[in-house]
GROMACS .gro file of C-alpha atoms in nm:
model
  180
    1MET     CA    1  -4.115  14.904  12.838
    2CYS     CA    2  -3.855  14.666  12.988
    3ARG     CA    3  -3.588  14.791  13.203
    4GLU     CA    4  -3.265  14.624  13.314
    5ARG     CA    5  -3.426  14.489  13.639
    6ALA     CA    6  -3.793  14.479  13.732
    7ALA     CA    7  -3.956  14.442  13.404
    8PRO     CA    8  -4.297  14.633  13.415
    9PRO     CA    9  -4.460  14.402  13.177
   10PHE     CA   10  -4.416  14.124  13.437
   11ASP     CA   11  -4.520  14.315  13.737
   12GLY     CA   12  -4.813  14.167  13.895
   13LEU     CA   13  -4.838  13.872  13.656
   14ARG     CA   14  -4.684  13.634  13.924
   15ALA     CA   15  -4.965  13.751  14.171
   16ALA     CA   16  -5.174  13.448  14.080
   17GLN     CA   17  -5.159  13.100  13.940
   18PRO     CA   18  -5.210  13.136  13.575
   19SER     CA   19  -5.422  12.828  13.541
   20GLU     CA   20  -5.522  12.523  13.733
   21HIS     CA   21  -5.234  12.314  13.642
   22THR     CA   22  -4.971  12.557  13.583
   23ARG     CA   23  -4.731  12.775  13.784
   24TRP     CA   24  -4.458  13.037  13.736
   25LEU     CA   25  -4.113  12.907  13.755
   26ALA     CA   26  -3.837  13.021  13.980
   27GLU     CA   27  -3.464  12.940  14.057
   28PRO     CA   28  -3.529  12.615  14.221
   29ASP     CA   29  -3.702  12.479  13.899
   30GLU     CA   30  -3.403  12.546  13.667
   31PRO     CA   31  -3.271  12.179  13.670
   32ALA     CA   32  -3.628  12.074  13.559
   33LEU     CA   33  -3.630  12.328  13.289
   34ARG     CA   34  -3.290  12.213  13.167
   35GLU     CA   35  -3.414  11.839  13.162
   36LEU     CA   36  -3.708  11.940  12.955
   37LEU     CA   37  -3.487  12.141  12.729
   38HIS     CA   38  -3.249  11.857  12.676
   39ALA     CA   39  -3.531  11.599  12.605
   40ARG     CA   40  -3.702  11.839  12.353
   41TYR     CA   41  -3.380  11.971  12.180
   42ALA     CA   42  -3.090  11.740  12.285
   43GLY     CA   43  -2.859  12.031  12.312
   44SER     CA   44  -2.952  12.201  11.980
   45TYR     CA   45  -3.149  12.498  12.128
   46SER     CA   46  -2.982  12.816  11.999
   47TYR     CA   47  -2.944  12.978  12.330
   48ARG     CA   48  -2.679  12.763  12.457
   49PHE     CA   49  -2.628  12.924  12.790
   50LEU     CA   50  -2.986  12.787  12.903
   51HIS     CA   51  -2.830  12.435  12.889
   52GLU     CA   52  -2.576  12.546  13.178
   53PRO     CA   53  -2.655  12.579  13.534
   54GLY     CA   54  -2.759  12.930  13.617
   55GLY     CA   55  -2.841  13.021  13.273
   56ALA     CA   56  -3.221  13.074  13.322
   57SER     CA   57  -3.177  13.188  13.680
   58ARG     CA   58  -2.983  13.483  13.559
   59LEU     CA   59  -3.265  13.566  13.317
   60TRP     CA   60  -3.528  13.521  13.597
   61GLY     CA   61  -3.328  13.731  13.847
   62ALA     CA   62  -3.273  14.005  13.602
   63GLY     CA   63  -3.645  14.012  13.508
   64ALA     CA   64  -3.576  13.922  13.159
   65LEU     CA   65  -3.772  13.608  13.160
   66LEU     CA   66  -4.079  13.505  13.293
   67SER     CA   67  -4.136  13.121  13.275
   68LEU     CA   68  -4.458  12.914  13.297
   69GLY     CA   69  -4.500  12.549  13.324
   70GLU     CA   70  -4.690  12.240  13.448
   71PHE     CA   71  -4.522  11.979  13.662
   72ASP     CA   72  -4.628  11.637  13.732
   73ALA     CA   73  -4.670  11.475  14.092
   74GLN     CA   74  -4.291  11.366  14.074
   75GLY     CA   75  -4.158  11.714  13.997
   76THR     CA   76  -4.113  11.669  13.618
   77LEU     CA   77  -4.163  11.965  13.401
   78LEU     CA   78  -4.425  11.863  13.132
   79TRP     CA   79  -4.419  12.179  12.933
   80HIS     CA   80  -4.285  12.526  12.941
   81THR     CA   81  -4.334  12.857  12.787
   82GLY     CA   82  -4.144  13.171  12.839
   83LEU     CA   83  -4.182  13.550  12.789
   84TRP     CA   84  -3.871  13.736  12.710
   85CYS     CA   85  -3.822  14.104  12.790
   86LYS     CA   86  -3.552  14.312  12.628
   87PRO     CA   87  -3.469  14.653  12.772
   88GLY     CA   88  -3.617  14.930  12.591
   89ARG     CA   89  -3.859  14.754  12.367
   90ASP     CA   90  -4.242  14.778  12.388
   91SER     CA   91  -4.269  14.407  12.292
   92LEU     CA   92  -4.223  14.068  12.449
   93ASP     CA   93  -4.088  13.762  12.278
   94SER     CA   94  -4.245  13.432  12.349
   95GLY     CA   95  -4.031  13.132  12.306
   96LEU     CA   96  -3.893  12.828  12.500
   97SER     CA   97  -4.246  12.676  12.443
   98MET     CA   98  -4.193  12.306  12.458
   99ALA     CA   99  -4.341  11.977  12.578
  100LEU     CA  100  -4.188  11.669  12.714
  101PRO     CA  101  -4.191  11.406  12.436
  102GLY     CA  102  -4.426  11.119  12.495
  103ARG     CA  103  -4.593  11.266  12.794
  104ARG     CA  104  -4.949  11.413  12.815
  105THR     CA  105  -5.038  11.701  13.049
  106ALA     CA  106  -5.334  11.745  13.278
  107MET     CA  107  -5.438  12.051  13.095
  108ASP     CA  108  -5.726  12.011  12.829
  109ARG     CA  109  -5.798  12.258  12.542
  110SER     CA  110  -6.026  12.472  12.750
  111GLU     CA  111  -5.760  12.532  13.013
  112HIS     CA  112  -5.507  12.618  12.745
  113GLU     CA  113  -5.772  12.871  12.588
  114ARG     CA  114  -5.833  13.022  12.927
  115LEU     CA  115  -5.463  13.042  13.011
  116TRP     CA  116  -5.370  13.229  12.701
  117SER     CA  117  -5.694  13.455  12.690
  118HIS     CA  118  -5.593  13.558  13.053
  119LEU     CA  119  -5.215  13.621  12.973
  120LEU     CA  120  -5.291  13.815  12.650
  121GLU     CA  121  -5.562  14.039  12.825
  122LEU     CA  122  -5.304  14.114  13.106
  123LEU     CA  123  -5.028  14.174  12.870
  124LYS     CA  124  -5.203  14.406  12.613
  125ALA     CA  125  -5.213  14.687  12.848
  126ARG     CA  126  -4.831  14.647  12.906
  127VAL     CA  127  -4.674  14.607  12.557
  128GLY     CA  128  -4.754  14.673  12.198
  129PHE     CA  129  -4.656  14.331  12.051
  130LEU     CA  130  -4.594  13.973  12.163
  131HIS     CA  131  -4.371  13.802  11.920
  132GLN     CA  132  -4.409  13.426  11.923
  133GLN     CA  133  -4.113  13.231  11.817
  134THR     CA  134  -4.178  12.862  11.690
  135SER     CA  135  -3.947  12.627  11.534
  136THR     CA  136  -4.012  12.492  11.193
  137LEU     CA  137  -3.932  12.143  11.323
  138HIS     CA  138  -4.245  12.132  11.532
  139LEU     CA  139  -4.560  12.161  11.341
  140MET     CA  140  -4.764  12.113  11.659
  141ALA     CA  141  -4.601  12.391  11.839
  142GLN     CA  142  -4.706  12.622  11.520
  143ARG     CA  143  -5.063  12.497  11.539
  144TYR     CA  144  -5.056  12.554  11.914
  145ALA     CA  145  -4.938  12.920  11.871
  146SER     CA  146  -5.206  13.005  11.607
  147ARG     CA  147  -5.482  12.829  11.791
  148PHE     CA  148  -5.426  12.949  12.158
  149MET     CA  149  -5.202  13.246  12.128
  150ARG     CA  150  -5.361  13.393  11.824
  151ALA     CA  151  -5.016  13.389  11.638
  152VAL     CA  152  -4.995  13.480  11.281
  153PRO     CA  153  -4.686  13.409  11.045
  154VAL     CA  154  -4.489  13.736  10.982
  155GLY     CA  155  -4.125  13.623  10.950
  156LEU     CA  156  -3.844  13.361  10.973
  157ILE     CA  157  -3.585  13.353  11.247
  158VAL     CA  158  -3.277  13.186  11.103
  159ASP     CA  159  -3.082  12.942  11.334
  160TYR     CA  160  -3.375  12.927  11.588
  161THR     CA  161  -3.272  12.563  11.633
  162GLU     CA  162  -2.990  12.356  11.484
  163GLY     CA  163  -3.084  12.117  11.198
  164GLU     CA  164  -3.378  12.322  11.047
  165THR     CA  165  -3.380  12.361  10.680
  166LEU     CA  166  -3.586  12.599  10.484
  167VAL     CA  167  -3.776  12.383  10.223
  168GLY     CA  168  -3.971  12.672  10.070
  169TRP     CA  169  -4.147  13.008  10.143
  170ARG     CA  170  -4.468  13.117  10.044
  171ALA     CA  171  -4.516  13.485  10.012
  172ARG     CA  172  -4.849  13.584  10.183
  173ALA     CA  173  -4.996  13.929  10.244
  174CYS     CA  174  -5.000  13.980  10.623
  175ARG     CA  175  -5.187  14.268  10.787
  176CYS     CA  176  -5.002  14.319  11.120
  177ARG     CA  177  -5.206  14.481  11.376
  178ARG     CA  178  -5.176  14.564  11.750
  179TRP     CA  179  -5.364  14.352  11.995
  180ARG     CA  180  -5.722  14.251  11.888
   0.00000   0.00000   0.00000
C-alpha cells in the first residue's frame, strides 16, 4: 500500500527505462508536462494545481505520482501517462494520459504493448487494482486504454475534465476481477 512518502508500488520501477522511446519524468521535466497539459486540455484539466509551477514536482517528491513519457529530439514531451498513489489504498489510479495534438511518436504498436505488459506485470505484485481514468472527450484514449492497458469500463468520473457532457449510459454487466 502507499505511504505518505516512498510509495512501495513505485519502488524499483524507476530502475530501468520502461521501453525504447520512453523514460520516467522528474522535476526538470515539469515545464514540458505543463506545456503538454495545456496543449491537450487548454486549462480544463480538473486538477488545476498541475497547471501551476511546482504542482507535479510536489507529487513526484512525495512519491504520489510516477510519470512516464516520450520526448522528441528538441525536448518536447509527445505523450505522458501517470500512476497516482493514494496513501492507505491497495490500488493505483492511472491518469494524465495524453498525447500532443498533431504529433506522432516514435513508438509503434508493439512497443506500446511491451511497455504496458511490462508495467502491468511489475504492478500486479504490488497493488490489487489499477484504475484507468479516461475522459469521454477522447475516444482514442479509451481505445488505447482497452487495447494496451487491458482496461474495462466500470464507472463514471464526474467532472474529470471541463466541458464533458453525459449523452447516455448503457448498463452493462461487468465482472470485475483482480489481475489476469
